[in-house]
PDB file of C-alpha atoms in Angstrom:
ATOM      1  CA  MET A  24      51.824   8.627 -25.788  1.00  0.00           C
ATOM      2  CA  ARG A  25      52.177   8.650 -22.211  1.00  0.00           C
ATOM      3  CA  THR A  26      48.996  11.264 -22.528  1.00  0.00           C
ATOM      4  CA  THR A  27      46.798   9.045 -24.587  1.00  0.00           C
ATOM      5  CA  ARG A  28      46.995   6.602 -22.001  1.00  0.00           C
ATOM      6  CA  PHE A  29      46.363   8.401 -19.156  1.00  0.00           C
ATOM      7  CA  LEU A  30      43.964  10.119 -20.948  1.00  0.00           C
ATOM      8  CA  ALA A  31      42.564   6.702 -21.729  1.00  0.00           C
ATOM      9  CA  LEU A  32      42.557   6.189 -18.318  1.00  0.00           C
ATOM     10  CA  ALA A  33      40.674   8.481 -17.049  1.00  0.00           C
ATOM     11  CA  VAL A  34      37.889   8.424 -19.003  1.00  0.00           C
ATOM     12  CA  ILE A  35      37.418   4.327 -18.525  1.00  0.00           C
ATOM     13  CA  THR A  36      37.927   5.116 -15.012  1.00  0.00           C
ATOM     14  CA  LEU A  37      34.817   8.188 -15.237  1.00  0.00           C
ATOM     15  CA  ALA A  38      32.430   5.769 -17.500  1.00  0.00           C
ATOM     16  CA  ALA A  39      33.076   2.643 -14.740  1.00  0.00           C
ATOM     17  CA  VAL A  40      32.004   4.717 -11.673  1.00  0.00           C
ATOM     18  CA  GLY A  41      29.222   6.351 -13.643  1.00  0.00           C
ATOM     19  CA  CYS A  42      27.966   3.102 -14.697  1.00  0.00           C
ATOM     20  CA  SER A  43      28.440   1.283 -11.153  1.00  0.00           C
ATOM     21  CA  ALA A  44      26.555   4.311  -9.066  1.00  0.00           C
ATOM     22  CA  ALA A  45      24.492   3.477  -5.927  1.00  0.00           C
ATOM     23  CA  ALA A  46      21.538   5.419  -6.987  1.00  0.00           C
ATOM     24  CA  PRO A  47      19.239   2.390  -8.360  1.00  0.00           C
ATOM     25  CA  GLY A  48      17.828   2.746 -12.483  1.00  0.00           C
ATOM     26  CA  TRP A  49      14.340   2.041 -13.367  1.00  0.00           C
ATOM     27  CA  THR A  50      13.271  -0.157 -10.199  1.00  0.00           C
ATOM     28  CA  TYR A  51       8.868  -1.782  -9.805  1.00  0.00           C
ATOM     29  CA  ALA A  52       8.692   0.257  -6.523  1.00  0.00           C
ATOM     30  CA  PRO A  53       5.584   2.120  -6.226  1.00  0.00           C
ATOM     31  CA  ALA A  54       5.030   5.887  -5.353  1.00  0.00           C
ATOM     32  CA  PRO A  55       4.452   5.788  -1.794  1.00  0.00           C
ATOM     33  CA  SER A  56       1.235   6.147  -0.001  1.00  0.00           C
ATOM     34  CA  VAL A  57      -0.404  10.073   0.561  1.00  0.00           C
ATOM     35  CA  THR A  58      -1.835   8.553   3.468  1.00  0.00           C
ATOM     36  CA  PRO A  59       0.269   8.575   6.505  1.00  0.00           C
ATOM     37  CA  ILE A  60       0.620   4.186   8.005  1.00  0.00           C
ATOM     38  CA  ALA A  61      -0.511   4.466  12.060  1.00  0.00           C
ATOM     39  CA  SER A  62      -0.023   1.643  13.758  1.00  0.00           C
ATOM     40  CA  THR A  63      -2.843  -0.993  15.309  1.00  0.00           C
ATOM     41  CA  ALA A  64      -3.969  -0.885  18.381  1.00  0.00           C
ATOM     42  CA  GLY A  65      -2.019  -4.092  19.370  1.00  0.00           C
ATOM     43  CA  SER A  66       1.161  -2.025  18.515  1.00  0.00           C
ATOM     44  CA  ALA A  67       3.349  -1.371  22.092  1.00  0.00           C
ATOM     45  CA  ALA A  68       4.219   1.680  19.717  1.00  0.00           C
ATOM     46  CA  PRO A  69       3.082   4.759  20.816  1.00  0.00           C
ATOM     47  CA  SER A  70       1.714   7.377  18.176  1.00  0.00           C
ATOM     48  CA  GLY A  71       5.171   9.538  18.455  1.00  0.00           C
ATOM     49  CA  ALA A  72       7.830   6.797  18.480  1.00  0.00           C
ATOM     50  CA  PRO A  73      10.217   6.492  15.571  1.00  0.00           C
ATOM     51  CA  ALA A  74       9.459   3.915  12.616  1.00  0.00           C
ATOM     52  CA  SER A  75      11.774   1.342  13.873  1.00  0.00           C
ATOM     53  CA  ALA A  76       9.779   0.834  16.671  1.00  0.00           C
ATOM     54  CA  ALA A  77       6.933  -0.013  15.354  1.00  0.00           C
ATOM     55  CA  ALA A  78       8.197  -2.469  12.784  1.00  0.00           C
ATOM     56  CA  SER A  79       7.616  -5.613  14.619  1.00  0.00           C
ATOM     57  CA  ALA A  80       3.943  -5.044  14.799  1.00  0.00           C
ATOM     58  CA  PRO A  81       1.235  -5.171  11.736  1.00  0.00           C
ATOM     59  CA  ALA A  82       0.854  -1.877   9.591  1.00  0.00           C
ATOM     60  CA  SER A  83      -2.048  -0.480   8.887  1.00  0.00           C
ATOM     61  CA  ALA A  84      -2.539   2.773   7.380  1.00  0.00           C
ATOM     62  CA  ALA A  85      -5.138   5.328   7.882  1.00  0.00           C
ATOM     63  CA  PRO A  86      -5.165   9.435   8.114  1.00  0.00           C
ATOM     64  CA  ALA A  87      -3.714  10.031  11.498  1.00  0.00           C
ATOM     65  CA  SER A  88      -6.589  11.601  12.954  1.00  0.00           C
ATOM     66  CA  ALA A  89      -8.972   9.092  12.046  1.00  0.00           C
ATOM     67  CA  GLY A  90      -6.328   5.872  13.070  1.00  0.00           C
ATOM     68  CA  ALA A  91      -6.812   6.206  17.102  1.00  0.00           C
ATOM     69  CA  SER A  92     -10.453   6.102  16.672  1.00  0.00           C
ATOM     70  CA  ALA A  93     -10.616   3.023  14.091  1.00  0.00           C
ATOM     71  CA  ALA A  94      -8.523   1.099  16.143  1.00  0.00           C
ATOM     72  CA  ALA A  95     -10.214   1.530  19.001  1.00  0.00           C
ATOM     73  CA  SER A  96     -13.460   0.748  17.195  1.00  0.00           C
ATOM     74  CA  ALA A  97     -12.261  -2.629  16.020  1.00  0.00           C
ATOM     75  CA  ALA A  98     -10.893  -3.187  19.901  1.00  0.00           C
ATOM     76  CA  ALA A  99     -14.439  -2.329  21.056  1.00  0.00           C
ATOM     77  CA  GLY A 100     -15.989  -5.029  18.587  1.00  0.00           C
ATOM     78  CA  GLY A 101     -15.815  -3.495  15.473  1.00  0.00           C
ATOM     79  CA  THR A 102     -16.143  -4.034  11.933  1.00  0.00           C
ATOM     80  CA  VAL A 103     -13.574  -5.675  10.681  1.00  0.00           C
ATOM     81  CA  LEU A 104     -14.009  -6.309   6.918  1.00  0.00           C
ATOM     82  CA  GLU A 105     -11.823  -9.668   4.858  1.00  0.00           C
ATOM     83  CA  LEU A 106     -10.790  -9.550   1.796  1.00  0.00           C
ATOM     84  CA  ALA A 107      -7.858 -11.403   0.139  1.00  0.00           C
ATOM     85  CA  ALA A 108      -5.878 -10.838  -3.479  1.00  0.00           C
ATOM     86  CA  LEU A 109      -4.427 -13.875  -5.228  1.00  0.00           C
ATOM     87  CA  ASN A 110      -4.201 -14.639  -9.570  1.00  0.00           C
ATOM     88  CA  VAL A 111      -4.289 -10.911  -9.531  1.00  0.00           C
ATOM     89  CA  ALA A 112      -7.973 -10.658  -8.598  1.00  0.00           C
ATOM     90  CA  PHE A 113      -9.406  -9.944  -5.076  1.00  0.00           C
ATOM     91  CA  ASP A 114     -11.206 -12.601  -3.527  1.00  0.00           C
ATOM     92  CA  LYS A 115     -14.534 -10.390  -3.493  1.00  0.00           C
ATOM     93  CA  THR A 116     -16.148  -7.874  -5.121  1.00  0.00           C
ATOM     94  CA  GLU A 117     -18.733  -6.736  -2.474  1.00  0.00           C
ATOM     95  CA  LEU A 118     -18.033  -5.705   0.521  1.00  0.00           C
ATOM     96  CA  SER A 119     -20.135  -3.600   2.740  1.00  0.00           C
ATOM     97  CA  ALA A 120     -19.516  -1.572   5.645  1.00  0.00           C
ATOM     98  CA  PRO A 121     -21.691   0.907   8.637  1.00  0.00           C
ATOM     99  CA  ALA A 122     -22.218   4.636   8.075  1.00  0.00           C
ATOM    100  CA  GLY A 123     -20.534   6.981   9.778  1.00  0.00           C
ATOM    101  CA  LYS A 124     -17.999   4.454  11.878  1.00  0.00           C
ATOM    102  CA  PRO A 125     -14.277   3.496  11.343  1.00  0.00           C
ATOM    103  CA  PHE A 126     -13.860  -0.483  10.325  1.00  0.00           C
ATOM    104  CA  GLN A 127     -10.987  -1.965   9.352  1.00  0.00           C
ATOM    105  CA  ILE A 128      -9.738  -3.782   6.254  1.00  0.00           C
ATOM    106  CA  HIS A 129      -8.017  -7.676   7.099  1.00  0.00           C
ATOM    107  CA  PHE A 130      -6.093  -7.437   3.970  1.00  0.00           C
ATOM    108  CA  ASN A 131      -4.310 -10.420   2.961  1.00  0.00           C
ATOM    109  CA  ASN A 132      -1.932 -10.764  -0.690  1.00  0.00           C
ATOM    110  CA  GLN A 133      -1.659 -14.239  -1.518  1.00  0.00           C
ATOM    111  CA  ASP A 134       0.281 -13.738  -4.368  1.00  0.00           C
ATOM    112  CA  GLN A 135       3.871 -14.456  -4.204  1.00  0.00           C
ATOM    113  CA  GLY A 136       6.195 -11.474  -4.974  1.00  0.00           C
ATOM    114  CA  THR A 137       3.040  -9.305  -5.776  1.00  0.00           C
ATOM    115  CA  PRO A 138       2.426  -5.770  -5.105  1.00  0.00           C
ATOM    116  CA  HIS A 139      -1.494  -4.783  -4.549  1.00  0.00           C
ATOM    117  CA  ASN A 140      -3.409  -3.180  -1.554  1.00  0.00           C
ATOM    118  CA  VAL A 141      -6.913  -1.672  -0.811  1.00  0.00           C
ATOM    119  CA  ALA A 142      -7.799   1.959  -1.669  1.00  0.00           C
ATOM    120  CA  ILE A 143     -11.189   3.331  -1.638  1.00  0.00           C
ATOM    121  CA  HIS A 144     -12.468   5.843  -3.920  1.00  0.00           C
ATOM    122  CA  GLN A 145     -15.775   7.750  -4.277  1.00  0.00           C
ATOM    123  CA  GLY A 146     -18.431   6.532  -6.826  1.00  0.00           C
ATOM    124  CA  SER A 147     -16.145   4.196  -8.320  1.00  0.00           C
ATOM    125  CA  PRO A 148     -13.027   2.764  -8.621  1.00  0.00           C
ATOM    126  CA  THR A 149     -11.878   5.594 -10.364  1.00  0.00           C
ATOM    127  CA  GLY A 150     -13.281   8.336  -8.700  1.00  0.00           C
ATOM    128  CA  PRO A 151     -11.786  10.978  -5.904  1.00  0.00           C
ATOM    129  CA  GLU A 152      -9.290   8.607  -3.871  1.00  0.00           C
ATOM    130  CA  VAL A 153     -10.659   9.101   0.277  1.00  0.00           C
ATOM    131  CA  PHE A 154      -9.047   5.941   1.379  1.00  0.00           C
ATOM    132  CA  LYS A 155      -4.782   4.173   0.686  1.00  0.00           C
ATOM    133  CA  GLY A 156      -3.898   1.313   2.260  1.00  0.00           C
ATOM    134  CA  GLU A 157       0.319   0.494   2.089  1.00  0.00           C
ATOM    135  CA  ILE A 158       0.827  -1.131  -0.883  1.00  0.00           C
ATOM    136  CA  PHE A 159       3.205  -4.184   0.037  1.00  0.00           C
ATOM    137  CA  PRO A 160       4.155  -7.395  -1.923  1.00  0.00           C
ATOM    138  CA  GLY A 161       2.757 -11.124  -0.838  1.00  0.00           C
ATOM    139  CA  PRO A 162       2.714 -12.983   0.406  1.00  0.00           C
ATOM    140  CA  GLY A 163       2.009 -10.919   4.023  1.00  0.00           C
ATOM    141  CA  GLU A 164      -1.327  -9.504   5.597  1.00  0.00           C
ATOM    142  CA  ARG A 165      -2.300  -6.023   7.097  1.00  0.00           C
ATOM    143  CA  THR A 166      -5.014  -4.288   8.870  1.00  0.00           C
ATOM    144  CA  TYR A 167      -5.704  -1.521   6.928  1.00  0.00           C
ATOM    145  CA  ASP A 168      -7.776   1.876   9.770  1.00  0.00           C
ATOM    146  CA  VAL A 169     -10.387   3.410   7.365  1.00  0.00           C
ATOM    147  CA  PRO A 170     -11.946   6.248   8.620  1.00  0.00           C
ATOM    148  CA  ALA A 171     -15.763   6.878   8.514  1.00  0.00           C
ATOM    149  CA  LEU A 172     -17.006   7.174   5.956  1.00  0.00           C
ATOM    150  CA  LYS A 173     -21.091   9.131   4.857  1.00  0.00           C
ATOM    151  CA  ALA A 174     -23.556   6.018   3.563  1.00  0.00           C
ATOM    152  CA  GLY A 175     -23.180   5.848  -0.366  1.00  0.00           C
ATOM    153  CA  THR A 176     -21.358   3.591  -2.487  1.00  0.00           C
ATOM    154  CA  TYR A 177     -17.710   3.950  -2.369  1.00  0.00           C
ATOM    155  CA  GLY A 178     -15.779   1.417  -5.299  1.00  0.00           C
ATOM    156  CA  PHE A 179     -12.441   0.203  -4.068  1.00  0.00           C
ATOM    157  CA  ALA A 180      -9.552  -1.028  -6.555  1.00  0.00           C
ATOM    158  CA  CYS A 181      -5.718  -2.036  -6.038  1.00  0.00           C
ATOM    159  CA  SER A 182      -3.231   1.165  -6.708  1.00  0.00           C
ATOM    160  CA  VAL A 183      -1.325  -0.937  -8.432  1.00  0.00           C
ATOM    161  CA  HIS A 184      -3.315  -2.852 -10.872  1.00  0.00           C
ATOM    162  CA  PRO A 185      -6.570  -0.895 -11.420  1.00  0.00           C
ATOM    163  CA  ASN A 186      -8.425  -3.910 -12.974  1.00  0.00           C
ATOM    164  CA  MET A 187      -8.805  -5.439  -9.797  1.00  0.00           C
ATOM    165  CA  THR A 188     -11.729  -3.600  -8.478  1.00  0.00           C
ATOM    166  CA  GLY A 189     -14.807  -4.310  -6.249  1.00  0.00           C
ATOM    167  CA  THR A 190     -18.192  -2.230  -4.692  1.00  0.00           C
ATOM    168  CA  LEU A 191     -18.273  -1.066  -0.903  1.00  0.00           C
ATOM    169  CA  THR A 192     -21.273  -0.091   0.364  1.00  0.00           C
ATOM    170  CA  VAL A 193     -21.601   2.725   2.928  1.00  0.00           C
ATOM    171  CA  ASN A 194     -25.664   2.727   5.062  1.00  0.00           C
TER     172      ASN A 194
END
């Protein structure tokens, strides 16, 4: 009888520990961006600084090799495109940028608690991805540093909501 009680207590203890593990079950966290995150031109943190040093600066995303030149372009009066998300839709479906020059997208996510981003794809919103901005919940704003693109037509989309699309003309 005593052995049975001990075994029952051991099983209950193991079940309780297994059900309260620190590792979360299913969450809605989207996959991390494959594009490295760079600091903006206004950031006080140097490019090799730890993430905590740049945490107070607005986040932006760009390939590491293009981040500094894109930030310099914007600081020198480069192109900054304005785009917003509200009610799981972009406020614009047509954007244009100069060919061969880095530019920025100032993205304003106005959807409370809903994650969005801006990803640029070759040809159409379902083509090969050439840029992916950080996914973040709203309300919030990010300025993405986009590397120079060749002249042509690109699609842009939200990686979380593929129905949010538009066309980027680079000329």
